[in-house]
Amino acid sequence: MAQGKGGATQASLAIGLMILALLLLNGELAKSEKFTVGDHHGWGFNVKNWPKDKTFHAGDILEFKYQKGYHNVVKVDSNGYADCKSDNAISTLESGNDNITLARGTHYFICGIACHCWFGNMKINVTAL
Ligand SMILES: *[C@@H]1O[C@H](CO)[C@@H](O)[C@H](O)[C@H]1NC(C)=O
Ligand SMILES: *[C@@H]1O[C@H](CO)[C@@H](O)[C@H](O)[C@H]1NC(C)=O
Ligand SMILES: [Cu+2]
């Protein structure tokens, strides 16, 4: 009898913990936001200052929308960003509708096509908290 009771208590405790875990997970998911880079202009020229008034968190998603073939999204390091050089690219995306989930830290993206980065200010840096 006593053992049965203990088992029931343990089971309800386990269920309680599971519900708590789900609630916490839900809270984390609810916090993640999706941003369309450049808003309605999309990923294009003079996008450089787009991140300025925004706050990004780890887990947020950046959606890069642009005409496939005309632009691309190259993730670079701070030097690549400063010099508009994609030689040491971390990754290159070119679907025209690329989603990048941000990890904590500062991330640098440039367009690697022609001189779009250098002459078109087609570059952003984003810091996720
Ligand atoms: C990031 O971009 C902002 C806005 O253009 C700029 O002011 C800042 O200097 C850039 N940061 C780095 C590390 O290049
Ligand atoms: C990025 O997300 C959008 C939905 O927001 C989706 O339509 C698109 O296919 C995704 N891109 C890729 C390359 O999966
Ligand atoms: Cu471009």
mmCIF file of N, CA, C and O in Angstrom, residues 28-35 54-62 100-105 107 126-129:
data_model
loop_
_atom_site.group_PDB
_atom_site.id
_atom_site.type_symbol
_atom_site.label_atom_id
_atom_site.label_comp_id
_atom_site.label_asym_id
_atom_site.label_seq_id
_atom_site.Cartn_x
_atom_site.Cartn_y
_atom_site.Cartn_z
ATOM 1 N N GLU A 28 11.091 29.597 -24.462
ATOM 2 C CA GLU A 28 12.289 29.818 -25.267
ATOM 3 C C GLU A 28 11.907 30.000 -26.728
ATOM 4 O O GLU A 28 12.380 30.899 -27.396
ATOM 5 N N LEU A 29 11.037 29.125 -27.216
ATOM 6 C CA LEU A 29 10.637 29.174 -28.617
ATOM 7 C C LEU A 29 9.886 30.463 -28.913
ATOM 8 O O LEU A 29 10.105 31.092 -29.934
ATOM 9 N N ALA A 30 9.027 30.860 -28.005
ATOM 10 C CA ALA A 30 8.225 32.060 -28.206
ATOM 11 C C ALA A 30 9.119 33.288 -28.316
ATOM 12 O O ALA A 30 8.783 34.229 -29.011
ATOM 13 N N LYS A 31 10.276 33.249 -27.642
ATOM 14 C CA LYS A 31 11.176 34.390 -27.639
ATOM 15 C C LYS A 31 11.892 34.553 -28.975
ATOM 16 O O LYS A 31 12.343 35.639 -29.286
ATOM 17 N N SER A 32 12.043 33.472 -29.745
ATOM 18 C CA SER A 32 12.809 33.581 -30.988
ATOM 19 C C SER A 32 11.984 34.325 -32.038
ATOM 20 O O SER A 32 10.798 34.087 -32.219
ATOM 21 N N GLU A 33 12.660 35.242 -32.723
ATOM 22 C CA GLU A 33 11.982 36.127 -33.666
ATOM 23 C C GLU A 33 12.560 35.935 -35.052
ATOM 24 O O GLU A 33 13.732 35.603 -35.201
ATOM 25 N N LYS A 34 11.747 36.210 -36.056
ATOM 26 C CA LYS A 34 12.242 36.138 -37.427
ATOM 27 C C LYS A 34 12.303 37.547 -38.002
ATOM 28 O O LYS A 34 11.344 38.308 -37.893
ATOM 29 N N PHE A 35 13.432 37.899 -38.581
ATOM 30 C CA PHE A 35 13.613 39.220 -39.164
ATOM 31 C C PHE A 35 13.840 39.086 -40.671
ATOM 32 O O PHE A 35 14.658 38.272 -41.092
ATOM 33 N N LYS A 54 17.713 47.573 -33.968
ATOM 34 C CA LYS A 54 17.100 46.296 -33.597
ATOM 35 C C LYS A 54 17.919 45.527 -32.576
ATOM 36 O O LYS A 54 19.124 45.710 -32.490
ATOM 37 N N THR A 55 17.223 44.708 -31.814
ATOM 38 C CA THR A 55 17.896 43.854 -30.843
ATOM 39 C C THR A 55 17.705 42.412 -31.263
ATOM 40 O O THR A 55 16.586 41.972 -31.512
ATOM 41 N N PHE A 56 18.797 41.700 -31.359
ATOM 42 C CA PHE A 56 18.764 40.300 -31.794
ATOM 43 C C PHE A 56 19.179 39.398 -30.640
ATOM 44 O O PHE A 56 20.020 39.777 -29.830
ATOM 45 N N HIS A 57 18.556 38.242 -30.600
ATOM 46 C CA HIS A 57 18.896 37.254 -29.572
ATOM 47 C C HIS A 57 19.302 35.946 -30.233
ATOM 48 O O HIS A 57 18.859 35.652 -31.350
ATOM 49 N N ALA A 58 20.102 35.179 -29.527
ATOM 50 C CA ALA A 58 20.466 33.850 -30.022
ATOM 51 C C ALA A 58 19.180 33.082 -30.304
ATOM 52 O O ALA A 58 18.243 33.143 -29.508
ATOM 53 N N GLY A 59 19.122 32.412 -31.434
ATOM 54 C CA GLY A 59 17.926 31.658 -31.814
ATOM 55 C C GLY A 59 17.046 32.411 -32.798
ATOM 56 O O GLY A 59 16.199 31.803 -33.461
ATOM 57 N N ASP A 60 17.239 33.732 -32.891
ATOM 58 C CA ASP A 60 16.473 34.503 -33.873
ATOM 59 C C ASP A 60 16.911 34.092 -35.284
ATOM 60 O O ASP A 60 18.030 33.626 -35.487
ATOM 61 N N ILE A 61 15.999 34.300 -36.227
ATOM 62 C CA ILE A 61 16.291 33.915 -37.612
ATOM 63 C C ILE A 61 16.346 35.150 -38.497
ATOM 64 O O ILE A 61 15.471 36.018 -38.429
ATOM 65 N N LEU A 62 17.388 35.231 -39.316
ATOM 66 C CA LEU A 62 17.466 36.267 -40.340
ATOM 67 C C LEU A 62 17.034 35.637 -41.645
ATOM 68 O O LEU A 62 17.551 34.600 -42.047
ATOM 69 N N ILE A 100 18.907 32.195 -41.749
ATOM 70 C CA ILE A 100 20.066 31.920 -40.906
ATOM 71 C C ILE A 100 19.665 32.089 -39.448
ATOM 72 O O ILE A 100 19.169 33.145 -39.056
ATOM 73 N N THR A 101 19.850 31.032 -38.664
ATOM 74 C CA THR A 101 19.567 31.107 -37.236
ATOM 75 C C THR A 101 20.810 31.632 -36.540
ATOM 76 O O THR A 101 21.905 31.104 -36.717
ATOM 77 N N LEU A 102 20.616 32.690 -35.766
ATOM 78 C CA LEU A 102 21.753 33.353 -35.137
ATOM 79 C C LEU A 102 22.202 32.646 -33.868
ATOM 80 O O LEU A 102 21.389 32.332 -32.999
ATOM 81 N N ALA A 103 23.486 32.436 -33.765
ATOM 82 C CA ALA A 103 24.090 32.003 -32.508
ATOM 83 C C ALA A 103 24.515 33.285 -31.779
ATOM 84 O O ALA A 103 24.586 34.352 -32.388
ATOM 85 N N ARG A 104 24.766 33.161 -30.482
ATOM 86 C CA ARG A 104 25.212 34.310 -29.710
ATOM 87 C C ARG A 104 26.498 34.862 -30.314
ATOM 88 O O ARG A 104 27.343 34.091 -30.768
ATOM 89 N N GLY A 105 26.627 36.176 -30.381
ATOM 90 C CA GLY A 105 27.853 36.779 -30.903
ATOM 91 C C GLY A 105 27.582 37.668 -32.100
ATOM 92 O O GLY A 105 26.432 37.919 -32.441
ATOM 93 N N HIS A 107 27.896 38.536 -36.093
ATOM 94 C CA HIS A 107 27.958 37.829 -37.373
ATOM 95 C C HIS A 107 28.043 38.853 -38.497
ATOM 96 O O HIS A 107 27.421 39.909 -38.422
ATOM 97 N N VAL A 126 25.544 41.804 -37.383
ATOM 98 C CA VAL A 126 24.437 41.600 -36.452
ATOM 99 C C VAL A 126 24.982 40.935 -35.187
ATOM 100 O O VAL A 126 25.685 39.934 -35.271
ATOM 101 N N THR A 127 24.667 41.529 -34.062
ATOM 102 C CA THR A 127 25.104 40.944 -32.796
ATOM 103 C C THR A 127 23.903 40.347 -32.087
ATOM 104 O O THR A 127 22.929 41.036 -31.803
ATOM 105 N N ALA A 128 23.980 39.045 -31.823
ATOM 106 C CA ALA A 128 22.913 38.353 -31.101
ATOM 107 C C ALA A 128 23.306 38.227 -29.644
ATOM 108 O O ALA A 128 24.400 37.777 -29.327
ATOM 109 N N LEU A 129 22.396 38.647 -28.759
ATOM 110 C CA LEU A 129 22.644 38.607 -27.313
ATOM 111 C C LEU A 129 22.377 37.225 -26.755
ATOM 112 O O LEU A 129 21.590 36.471 -27.321
#
